[in-house]
Amino acid sequence: MMPYILGFFDVLTALKNDNTPKSLGENRRLAPVRLERLETREVPAGLSFSSGQLVIDMRDMGTSSIQVGSVNGLLQINGAISSIDKGVRGTLAVNKVTKIVVQGTNGADLIDLSGVATSSGFRPLDNKVEIYGNRGNDKIYGSGFGDQIHGNSGNDTIWAGAGNDFLYGDSDDDTLYGGVDNDKLHGMAGIDYFDGGTGHDKGRSDGEDKKNKKNWWFNMEANY
């Protein structure tokens, strides 16, 4: 956890001379000084916000489960308002976010960005949301925008949700659900399962899928 200070750490609240006349050469007396300790706030490790970009690194946060959304227009992480932006009492108004990047751990993760949508106060973030599962068998739920989601290694399951999404299973045996709108699904290495959902969806598989005849295609418009 990295603390930041909201004001001067110690504030001088009273320092004045008393009004008793003093003889020449007599030491002047000062009224007692009272120091107040102001509040400090903690920015959780693994969260950063700069120039509109929100970065969530689960490896540094020490968690394998993350849920992102908002309450009253403020960023909410795992059900709690997050202290991250120094400018607004330690909170972050989600309409200030212009890009989101999420990094999973090297184990099995649950990453849920289904609460990131215009209905929850976020500005449109099409092609501005990136999710990386990294290692492990991950379960990933995309946002309400056009996302780029990578399962990376492990047997991953990805639900894209709304928006024109790009899904990449990457290595191992993955399951990709496009959801609504027009999505592009890349199985890549491994034996993968595709379901484009509604919309005009396209998918790309590799030779291993075709060789094993286990690359099941549902609601897909075409290869590409």
mmCIF file of N, CA and C in Angstrom, residues 57-176:
data_model
loop_
_atom_site.group_PDB
_atom_site.id
_atom_site.type_symbol
_atom_site.label_atom_id
_atom_site.label_comp_id
_atom_site.label_asym_id
_atom_site.label_seq_id
_atom_site.Cartn_x
_atom_site.Cartn_y
_atom_site.Cartn_z
ATOM 1 N N ASP A 57 -3.569 -4.239 -11.749
ATOM 2 C CA ASP A 57 -2.640 -5.368 -11.828
ATOM 3 C C ASP A 57 -2.899 -6.279 -10.639
ATOM 4 N N MET A 58 -3.571 -7.381 -10.901
ATOM 5 C CA MET A 58 -3.957 -8.288 -9.833
ATOM 6 C C MET A 58 -2.754 -8.964 -9.183
ATOM 7 N N ARG A 59 -1.661 -9.042 -9.893
ATOM 8 C CA ARG A 59 -0.453 -9.634 -9.323
ATOM 9 C C ARG A 59 0.043 -8.807 -8.154
ATOM 10 N N ASP A 60 0.018 -7.498 -8.297
ATOM 11 C CA ASP A 60 0.462 -6.620 -7.219
ATOM 12 C C ASP A 60 -0.597 -6.469 -6.129
ATOM 13 N N MET A 61 -1.865 -6.631 -6.506
ATOM 14 C CA MET A 61 -2.939 -6.521 -5.522
ATOM 15 C C MET A 61 -3.013 -7.741 -4.621
ATOM 16 N N GLY A 62 -2.447 -8.869 -5.079
ATOM 17 C CA GLY A 62 -2.481 -10.084 -4.279
ATOM 18 C C GLY A 62 -3.847 -10.734 -4.229
ATOM 19 N N THR A 63 -4.620 -10.596 -5.308
ATOM 20 C CA THR A 63 -5.937 -11.205 -5.367
ATOM 21 C C THR A 63 -6.111 -11.934 -6.690
ATOM 22 N N SER A 64 -6.898 -13.005 -6.681
ATOM 23 C CA SER A 64 -7.180 -13.744 -7.911
ATOM 24 C C SER A 64 -8.610 -13.500 -8.382
ATOM 25 N N SER A 65 -9.309 -12.573 -7.728
ATOM 26 C CA SER A 65 -10.685 -12.265 -8.095
ATOM 27 C C SER A 65 -10.885 -10.756 -8.086
ATOM 28 N N ILE A 66 -11.400 -10.222 -9.188
ATOM 29 C CA ILE A 66 -11.605 -8.779 -9.285
ATOM 30 C C ILE A 66 -12.933 -8.500 -9.961
ATOM 31 N N GLN A 67 -13.673 -7.572 -9.394
ATOM 32 C CA GLN A 67 -14.934 -7.121 -9.975
ATOM 33 C C GLN A 67 -14.905 -5.600 -10.001
ATOM 34 N N VAL A 68 -15.110 -5.039 -11.190
ATOM 35 C CA VAL A 68 -14.989 -3.597 -11.377
ATOM 36 C C VAL A 68 -16.352 -3.023 -11.754
ATOM 37 N N GLY A 69 -16.727 -1.930 -11.114
ATOM 38 C CA GLY A 69 -17.979 -1.253 -11.425
ATOM 39 C C GLY A 69 -17.975 0.135 -10.830
ATOM 40 N N SER A 70 -19.146 0.643 -10.498
ATOM 41 C CA SER A 70 -19.229 1.971 -9.895
ATOM 42 C C SER A 70 -20.438 2.042 -8.977
ATOM 43 N N VAL A 71 -20.386 2.978 -8.052
ATOM 44 C CA VAL A 71 -21.513 3.304 -7.191
ATOM 45 C C VAL A 71 -21.532 4.816 -7.034
ATOM 46 N N ASN A 72 -22.667 5.406 -7.310
ATOM 47 C CA ASN A 72 -22.810 6.865 -7.269
ATOM 48 C C ASN A 72 -21.752 7.560 -8.120
ATOM 49 N N GLY A 73 -21.390 6.927 -9.237
ATOM 50 C CA GLY A 73 -20.428 7.520 -10.153
ATOM 51 C C GLY A 73 -18.985 7.380 -9.749
ATOM 52 N N LEU A 74 -18.689 6.650 -8.686
ATOM 53 C CA LEU A 74 -17.322 6.468 -8.198
ATOM 54 C C LEU A 74 -16.855 5.038 -8.452
ATOM 55 N N LEU A 75 -15.569 4.889 -8.713
ATOM 56 C CA LEU A 75 -14.992 3.584 -8.997
ATOM 57 C C LEU A 75 -15.187 2.642 -7.821
ATOM 58 N N GLN A 76 -15.637 1.435 -8.130
ATOM 59 C CA GLN A 76 -15.855 0.412 -7.117
ATOM 60 C C GLN A 76 -15.062 -0.828 -7.500
ATOM 61 N N ILE A 77 -14.235 -1.308 -6.575
ATOM 62 C CA ILE A 77 -13.443 -2.521 -6.780
ATOM 63 C C ILE A 77 -13.870 -3.540 -5.733
ATOM 64 N N ASN A 78 -14.326 -4.695 -6.196
ATOM 65 C CA ASN A 78 -14.751 -5.767 -5.294
ATOM 66 C C ASN A 78 -15.737 -5.280 -4.234
ATOM 67 N N GLY A 79 -16.698 -4.465 -4.664
ATOM 68 C CA GLY A 79 -17.781 -4.042 -3.781
ATOM 69 C C GLY A 79 -17.477 -2.869 -2.897
ATOM 70 N N ALA A 80 -16.276 -2.284 -3.003
ATOM 71 C CA ALA A 80 -15.918 -1.150 -2.156
ATOM 72 C C ALA A 80 -15.421 0.006 -3.018
ATOM 73 N N ILE A 81 -15.781 1.231 -2.619
ATOM 74 C CA ILE A 81 -15.276 2.398 -3.335
ATOM 75 C C ILE A 81 -13.771 2.451 -3.158
ATOM 76 N N SER A 82 -13.056 2.620 -4.246
ATOM 77 C CA SER A 82 -11.599 2.543 -4.213
ATOM 78 C C SER A 82 -10.979 3.913 -4.027
ATOM 79 N N SER A 83 -9.988 3.984 -3.149
ATOM 80 C CA SER A 83 -9.189 5.199 -2.987
ATOM 81 C C SER A 83 -8.048 5.162 -3.985
ATOM 82 N N ILE A 84 -8.095 6.071 -4.957
ATOM 83 C CA ILE A 84 -7.072 6.013 -5.996
ATOM 84 C C ILE A 84 -6.700 7.381 -6.520
ATOM 85 N N ASP A 85 -7.657 8.309 -6.623
ATOM 86 C CA ASP A 85 -7.408 9.607 -7.243
ATOM 87 C C ASP A 85 -7.250 10.667 -6.164
ATOM 88 N N LYS A 86 -6.079 11.246 -6.053
ATOM 89 C CA LYS A 86 -5.801 12.220 -5.002
ATOM 90 C C LYS A 86 -6.680 13.461 -5.124
ATOM 91 N N GLY A 87 -7.160 13.734 -6.316
ATOM 92 C CA GLY A 87 -7.840 14.994 -6.539
ATOM 93 C C GLY A 87 -9.245 15.064 -5.978
ATOM 94 N N VAL A 88 -9.875 13.928 -5.684
ATOM 95 C CA VAL A 88 -11.256 13.960 -5.224
ATOM 96 C C VAL A 88 -11.389 13.106 -3.966
ATOM 97 N N ARG A 89 -10.740 13.552 -2.881
ATOM 98 C CA ARG A 89 -10.840 12.877 -1.590
ATOM 99 C C ARG A 89 -10.497 11.397 -1.669
ATOM 100 N N GLY A 90 -9.570 11.072 -2.529
ATOM 101 C CA GLY A 90 -9.110 9.694 -2.607
ATOM 102 C C GLY A 90 -9.963 8.785 -3.459
ATOM 103 N N THR A 91 -11.035 9.301 -4.081
ATOM 104 C CA THR A 91 -11.888 8.472 -4.923
ATOM 105 C C THR A 91 -11.698 8.859 -6.379
ATOM 106 N N LEU A 92 -12.270 8.050 -7.258
ATOM 107 C CA LEU A 92 -12.137 8.304 -8.692
ATOM 108 C C LEU A 92 -13.515 8.301 -9.343
ATOM 109 N N ALA A 93 -13.890 9.408 -9.961
ATOM 110 C CA ALA A 93 -15.121 9.469 -10.731
ATOM 111 C C ALA A 93 -14.914 8.692 -12.023
ATOM 112 N N VAL A 94 -15.782 7.718 -12.299
ATOM 113 C CA VAL A 94 -15.541 6.822 -13.431
ATOM 114 C C VAL A 94 -15.655 7.539 -14.777
ATOM 115 N N ASN A 95 -16.328 8.682 -14.826
ATOM 116 C CA ASN A 95 -16.406 9.397 -16.107
ATOM 117 C C ASN A 95 -15.085 10.055 -16.477
ATOM 118 N N LYS A 96 -14.088 9.967 -15.606
ATOM 119 C CA LYS A 96 -12.746 10.451 -15.927
ATOM 120 C C LYS A 96 -11.886 9.382 -16.592
ATOM 121 N N VAL A 97 -12.360 8.133 -16.579
ATOM 122 C CA VAL A 97 -11.589 7.014 -17.124
ATOM 123 C C VAL A 97 -11.751 6.974 -18.644
ATOM 124 N N THR A 98 -10.624 6.969 -19.356
ATOM 125 C CA THR A 98 -10.652 6.897 -20.820
ATOM 126 C C THR A 98 -10.079 5.583 -21.352
ATOM 127 N N LYS A 99 -9.462 4.782 -20.474
ATOM 128 C CA LYS A 99 -8.935 3.473 -20.879
ATOM 129 C C LYS A 99 -8.786 2.613 -19.640
ATOM 130 N N ILE A 100 -8.999 1.293 -19.812
ATOM 131 C CA ILE A 100 -8.829 0.342 -18.710
ATOM 132 C C ILE A 100 -7.950 -0.807 -19.177
ATOM 133 N N VAL A 101 -6.956 -1.142 -18.363
ATOM 134 C CA VAL A 101 -6.093 -2.300 -18.622
ATOM 135 C C VAL A 101 -6.087 -3.162 -17.364
ATOM 136 N N VAL A 102 -6.417 -4.440 -17.518
ATOM 137 C CA VAL A 102 -6.427 -5.369 -16.391
ATOM 138 C C VAL A 102 -5.437 -6.489 -16.666
ATOM 139 N N GLN A 103 -4.579 -6.764 -15.691
ATOM 140 C CA GLN A 103 -3.617 -7.857 -15.766
ATOM 141 C C GLN A 103 -3.968 -8.900 -14.711
ATOM 142 N N GLY A 104 -4.208 -10.144 -15.151
ATOM 143 C CA GLY A 104 -4.467 -11.221 -14.207
ATOM 144 C C GLY A 104 -3.188 -11.739 -13.573
ATOM 145 N N THR A 105 -3.336 -12.726 -12.689
ATOM 146 C CA THR A 105 -2.181 -13.303 -12.010
ATOM 147 C C THR A 105 -1.649 -14.479 -12.826
ATOM 148 N N ASN A 106 -0.727 -15.205 -12.233
ATOM 149 C CA ASN A 106 -0.206 -16.416 -12.862
ATOM 150 C C ASN A 106 -0.941 -17.670 -12.400
ATOM 151 N N GLY A 107 -2.092 -17.478 -11.761
ATOM 152 C CA GLY A 107 -2.935 -18.590 -11.359
ATOM 153 C C GLY A 107 -4.311 -18.455 -11.987
ATOM 154 N N ALA A 108 -5.270 -19.228 -11.475
ATOM 155 C CA ALA A 108 -6.641 -19.192 -11.983
ATOM 156 C C ALA A 108 -7.345 -17.946 -11.445
ATOM 157 N N ASP A 109 -7.836 -17.104 -12.348
ATOM 158 C CA ASP A 109 -8.438 -15.827 -11.951
ATOM 159 C C ASP A 109 -9.903 -15.757 -12.330
ATOM 160 N N LEU A 110 -10.621 -14.906 -11.600
ATOM 161 C CA LEU A 110 -11.955 -14.464 -11.980
ATOM 162 C C LEU A 110 -11.869 -12.966 -12.204
ATOM 163 N N ILE A 111 -12.085 -12.542 -13.447
ATOM 164 C CA ILE A 111 -12.006 -11.124 -13.811
ATOM 165 C C ILE A 111 -13.371 -10.720 -14.355
ATOM 166 N N ASP A 112 -14.023 -9.775 -13.696
ATOM 167 C CA ASP A 112 -15.395 -9.406 -14.057
ATOM 168 C C ASP A 112 -15.485 -7.897 -14.274
ATOM 169 N N LEU A 113 -15.636 -7.494 -15.530
ATOM 170 C CA LEU A 113 -15.832 -6.086 -15.876
ATOM 171 C C LEU A 113 -17.234 -5.838 -16.427
ATOM 172 N N SER A 114 -18.163 -6.736 -16.105
ATOM 173 C CA SER A 114 -19.514 -6.565 -16.623
ATOM 174 C C SER A 114 -20.194 -5.317 -16.078
ATOM 175 N N GLY A 115 -19.687 -4.775 -14.961
ATOM 176 C CA GLY A 115 -20.232 -3.544 -14.397
ATOM 177 C C GLY A 115 -19.696 -2.282 -15.034
ATOM 178 N N VAL A 116 -18.810 -2.428 -16.009
ATOM 179 C CA VAL A 116 -18.248 -1.263 -16.705
ATOM 180 C C VAL A 116 -19.090 -1.003 -17.943
ATOM 181 N N ALA A 117 -19.928 0.021 -17.878
ATOM 182 C CA ALA A 117 -20.862 0.321 -18.963
ATOM 183 C C ALA A 117 -21.319 1.770 -18.842
ATOM 184 N N THR A 118 -21.908 2.294 -19.898
ATOM 185 C CA THR A 118 -22.417 3.672 -19.830
ATOM 186 C C THR A 118 -23.530 3.770 -18.794
ATOM 187 N N SER A 119 -24.285 2.710 -18.592
ATOM 188 C CA SER A 119 -25.379 2.739 -17.616
ATOM 189 C C SER A 119 -24.876 2.904 -16.191
ATOM 190 N N SER A 120 -23.596 2.597 -15.934
ATOM 191 C CA SER A 120 -23.030 2.762 -14.594
ATOM 192 C C SER A 120 -22.139 3.995 -14.500
ATOM 193 N N GLY A 121 -22.201 4.865 -15.508
ATOM 194 C CA GLY A 121 -21.522 6.145 -15.423
ATOM 195 C C GLY A 121 -20.234 6.276 -16.209
ATOM 196 N N PHE A 122 -19.756 5.175 -16.805
ATOM 197 C CA PHE A 122 -18.537 5.241 -17.600
ATOM 198 C C PHE A 122 -18.820 5.910 -18.943
ATOM 199 N N ARG A 123 -17.858 6.649 -19.448
ATOM 200 C CA ARG A 123 -17.970 7.174 -20.797
ATOM 201 C C ARG A 123 -17.756 6.028 -21.789
ATOM 202 N N PRO A 124 -18.155 6.181 -23.058
ATOM 203 C CA PRO A 124 -17.934 5.100 -24.024
ATOM 204 C C PRO A 124 -16.455 4.723 -24.118
ATOM 205 N N LEU A 125 -16.171 3.431 -23.999
ATOM 206 C CA LEU A 125 -14.783 2.942 -23.976
ATOM 207 C C LEU A 125 -14.552 1.871 -25.037
ATOM 208 N N ASP A 126 -15.221 1.993 -26.189
ATOM 209 C CA ASP A 126 -15.002 1.014 -27.248
ATOM 210 C C ASP A 126 -13.545 1.025 -27.689
ATOM 211 N N ASN A 127 -12.968 -0.180 -27.761
ATOM 212 C CA ASN A 127 -11.557 -0.372 -28.119
ATOM 213 C C ASN A 127 -10.608 0.263 -27.106
ATOM 214 N N LYS A 128 -11.090 0.499 -25.898
ATOM 215 C CA LYS A 128 -10.274 1.107 -24.855
ATOM 216 C C LYS A 128 -10.231 0.241 -23.595
ATOM 217 N N VAL A 129 -10.665 -1.020 -23.707
ATOM 218 C CA VAL A 129 -10.615 -1.949 -22.571
ATOM 219 C C VAL A 129 -9.787 -3.160 -22.974
ATOM 220 N N GLU A 130 -8.724 -3.426 -22.221
ATOM 221 C CA GLU A 130 -7.853 -4.568 -22.490
ATOM 222 C C GLU A 130 -7.768 -5.430 -21.239
ATOM 223 N N ILE A 131 -7.963 -6.741 -21.425
ATOM 224 C CA ILE A 131 -7.897 -7.685 -20.317
ATOM 225 C C ILE A 131 -6.942 -8.808 -20.685
ATOM 226 N N TYR A 132 -6.026 -9.126 -19.774
ATOM 227 C CA TYR A 132 -5.039 -10.192 -19.984
ATOM 228 C C TYR A 132 -5.140 -11.174 -18.820
ATOM 229 N N GLY A 133 -5.539 -12.398 -19.113
ATOM 230 C CA GLY A 133 -5.662 -13.389 -18.050
ATOM 231 C C GLY A 133 -4.324 -13.863 -17.523
ATOM 232 N N ASN A 134 -3.297 -13.824 -18.387
ATOM 233 C CA ASN A 134 -1.978 -14.379 -18.059
ATOM 234 C C ASN A 134 -2.106 -15.873 -17.790
ATOM 235 N N ARG A 135 -1.323 -16.447 -16.915
ATOM 236 C CA ARG A 135 -1.329 -17.895 -16.739
ATOM 237 C C ARG A 135 -2.540 -18.357 -15.938
ATOM 238 N N GLY A 136 -2.789 -19.662 -15.995
ATOM 239 C CA GLY A 136 -3.869 -20.242 -15.212
ATOM 240 C C GLY A 136 -5.153 -20.368 -16.003
ATOM 241 N N ASN A 137 -6.084 -21.137 -15.444
ATOM 242 C CA ASN A 137 -7.390 -21.345 -16.070
ATOM 243 C C ASN A 137 -8.333 -20.239 -15.604
ATOM 244 N N ASP A 138 -8.509 -19.248 -16.441
ATOM 245 C CA ASP A 138 -9.209 -18.031 -16.032
ATOM 246 C C ASP A 138 -10.660 -18.008 -16.511
ATOM 247 N N LYS A 139 -11.485 -17.286 -15.759
ATOM 248 C CA LYS A 139 -12.842 -16.952 -16.175
ATOM 249 C C LYS A 139 -12.911 -15.433 -16.296
ATOM 250 N N ILE A 140 -13.243 -14.965 -17.491
ATOM 251 C CA ILE A 140 -13.176 -13.529 -17.772
ATOM 252 C C ILE A 140 -14.513 -13.059 -18.337
ATOM 253 N N TYR A 141 -15.050 -12.002 -17.734
ATOM 254 C CA TYR A 141 -16.267 -11.357 -18.215
ATOM 255 C C TYR A 141 -15.897 -9.956 -18.700
ATOM 256 N N GLY A 142 -16.178 -9.683 -19.958
ATOM 257 C CA GLY A 142 -15.828 -8.393 -20.518
ATOM 258 C C GLY A 142 -16.778 -7.289 -20.099
ATOM 259 N N SER A 143 -16.484 -6.090 -20.573
ATOM 260 C CA SER A 143 -17.291 -4.921 -20.243
ATOM 261 C C SER A 143 -18.465 -4.780 -21.218
ATOM 262 N N GLY A 144 -19.203 -3.683 -21.083
ATOM 263 C CA GLY A 144 -20.285 -3.393 -21.999
ATOM 264 C C GLY A 144 -19.839 -2.683 -23.254
ATOM 265 N N PHE A 145 -18.527 -2.667 -23.500
ATOM 266 C CA PHE A 145 -17.959 -1.994 -24.661
ATOM 267 C C PHE A 145 -17.204 -2.998 -25.532
ATOM 268 N N GLY A 146 -16.623 -2.505 -26.612
ATOM 269 C CA GLY A 146 -15.798 -3.348 -27.456
ATOM 270 C C GLY A 146 -14.447 -3.588 -26.804
ATOM 271 N N ASP A 147 -14.225 -4.814 -26.331
ATOM 272 C CA ASP A 147 -13.012 -5.142 -25.570
ATOM 273 C C ASP A 147 -12.013 -5.918 -26.418
ATOM 274 N N GLN A 148 -10.771 -5.917 -25.934
ATOM 275 C CA GLN A 148 -9.753 -6.843 -26.421
ATOM 276 C C GLN A 148 -9.374 -7.724 -25.230
ATOM 277 N N ILE A 149 -9.692 -9.026 -25.333
ATOM 278 C CA ILE A 149 -9.508 -9.929 -24.197
ATOM 279 C C ILE A 149 -8.600 -11.083 -24.603
ATOM 280 N N HIS A 150 -7.548 -11.290 -23.827
ATOM 281 C CA HIS A 150 -6.599 -12.381 -24.047
ATOM 282 C C HIS A 150 -6.666 -13.354 -22.867
ATOM 283 N N GLY A 151 -6.919 -14.620 -23.170
ATOM 284 C CA GLY A 151 -6.864 -15.620 -22.113
ATOM 285 C C GLY A 151 -5.435 -15.930 -21.700
ATOM 286 N N ASN A 152 -4.514 -15.821 -22.668
ATOM 287 C CA ASN A 152 -3.115 -16.238 -22.484
ATOM 288 C C ASN A 152 -3.074 -17.731 -22.168
ATOM 289 N N SER A 153 -2.088 -18.223 -21.441
ATOM 290 C CA SER A 153 -1.970 -19.661 -21.232
ATOM 291 C C SER A 153 -3.008 -20.154 -20.225
ATOM 292 N N GLY A 154 -3.358 -21.422 -20.347
ATOM 293 C CA GLY A 154 -4.377 -22.006 -19.489
ATOM 294 C C GLY A 154 -5.660 -22.262 -20.258
ATOM 295 N N ASN A 155 -6.520 -23.094 -19.680
ATOM 296 C CA ASN A 155 -7.811 -23.409 -20.286
ATOM 297 C C ASN A 155 -8.815 -22.352 -19.832
ATOM 298 N N ASP A 156 -8.987 -21.344 -20.641
ATOM 299 C CA ASP A 156 -9.744 -20.167 -20.232
ATOM 300 C C ASP A 156 -11.159 -20.171 -20.798
ATOM 301 N N THR A 157 -12.062 -19.502 -20.059
ATOM 302 C CA THR A 157 -13.421 -19.279 -20.532
ATOM 303 C C THR A 157 -13.675 -17.782 -20.532
ATOM 304 N N ILE A 158 -14.092 -17.261 -21.692
ATOM 305 C CA ILE A 158 -14.255 -15.820 -21.854
ATOM 306 C C ILE A 158 -15.665 -15.519 -22.340
ATOM 307 N N TRP A 159 -16.340 -14.637 -21.622
ATOM 308 C CA TRP A 159 -17.641 -14.113 -22.037
ATOM 309 C C TRP A 159 -17.437 -12.639 -22.390
ATOM 310 N N ALA A 160 -17.644 -12.282 -23.639
ATOM 311 C CA ALA A 160 -17.327 -10.918 -24.062
ATOM 312 C C ALA A 160 -18.391 -9.921 -23.628
ATOM 313 N N GLY A 161 -19.665 -10.309 -23.640
ATOM 314 C CA GLY A 161 -20.729 -9.361 -23.341
ATOM 315 C C GLY A 161 -21.018 -8.467 -24.537
ATOM 316 N N ALA A 162 -21.537 -7.273 -24.272
ATOM 317 C CA ALA A 162 -21.909 -6.355 -25.345
ATOM 318 C C ALA A 162 -20.667 -5.727 -25.963
ATOM 319 N N GLY A 163 -20.855 -5.167 -27.174
ATOM 320 C CA GLY A 163 -19.761 -4.495 -27.861
ATOM 321 C C GLY A 163 -19.139 -5.370 -28.928
ATOM 322 N N ASN A 164 -18.431 -4.724 -29.849
ATOM 323 C CA ASN A 164 -17.714 -5.436 -30.914
ATOM 324 C C ASN A 164 -16.348 -5.850 -30.376
ATOM 325 N N ASP A 165 -16.257 -7.079 -29.927
ATOM 326 C CA ASP A 165 -15.094 -7.525 -29.156
ATOM 327 C C ASP A 165 -14.122 -8.362 -29.984
ATOM 328 N N PHE A 166 -12.863 -8.358 -29.539
ATOM 329 C CA PHE A 166 -11.822 -9.233 -30.058
ATOM 330 C C PHE A 166 -11.430 -10.178 -28.927
ATOM 331 N N LEU A 167 -11.644 -11.482 -29.133
ATOM 332 C CA LEU A 167 -11.320 -12.479 -28.121
ATOM 333 C C LEU A 167 -10.190 -13.372 -28.620
ATOM 334 N N TYR A 168 -9.209 -13.595 -27.747
ATOM 335 C CA TYR A 168 -8.059 -14.430 -28.082
ATOM 336 C C TYR A 168 -7.918 -15.504 -27.001
ATOM 337 N N GLY A 169 -8.120 -16.755 -27.397
ATOM 338 C CA GLY A 169 -7.924 -17.834 -26.437
ATOM 339 C C GLY A 169 -6.454 -18.035 -26.102
ATOM 340 N N ASP A 170 -5.602 -17.776 -27.097
ATOM 341 C CA ASP A 170 -4.157 -17.998 -26.982
ATOM 342 C C ASP A 170 -3.885 -19.487 -26.771
ATOM 343 N N SER A 171 -2.936 -19.870 -25.960
ATOM 344 C CA SER A 171 -2.551 -21.283 -25.859
ATOM 345 C C SER A 171 -3.547 -22.072 -25.015
ATOM 346 N N ASP A 172 -3.524 -23.398 -25.170
ATOM 347 C CA ASP A 172 -4.352 -24.359 -24.438
ATOM 348 C C ASP A 172 -5.791 -24.361 -24.948
ATOM 349 N N ASP A 173 -6.670 -25.047 -24.239
ATOM 350 C CA ASP A 173 -8.027 -25.326 -24.725
ATOM 351 C C ASP A 173 -9.004 -24.320 -24.124
ATOM 352 N N ASP A 174 -9.542 -23.459 -24.966
ATOM 353 C CA ASP A 174 -10.326 -22.328 -24.482
ATOM 354 C C ASP A 174 -11.762 -22.368 -24.990
ATOM 355 N N THR A 175 -12.637 -21.672 -24.257
ATOM 356 C CA THR A 175 -14.040 -21.533 -24.635
ATOM 357 C C THR A 175 -14.345 -20.049 -24.743
ATOM 358 N N LEU A 176 -14.824 -19.632 -25.921
ATOM 359 C CA LEU A 176 -15.031 -18.217 -26.202
ATOM 360 C C LEU A 176 -16.491 -17.960 -26.545
#
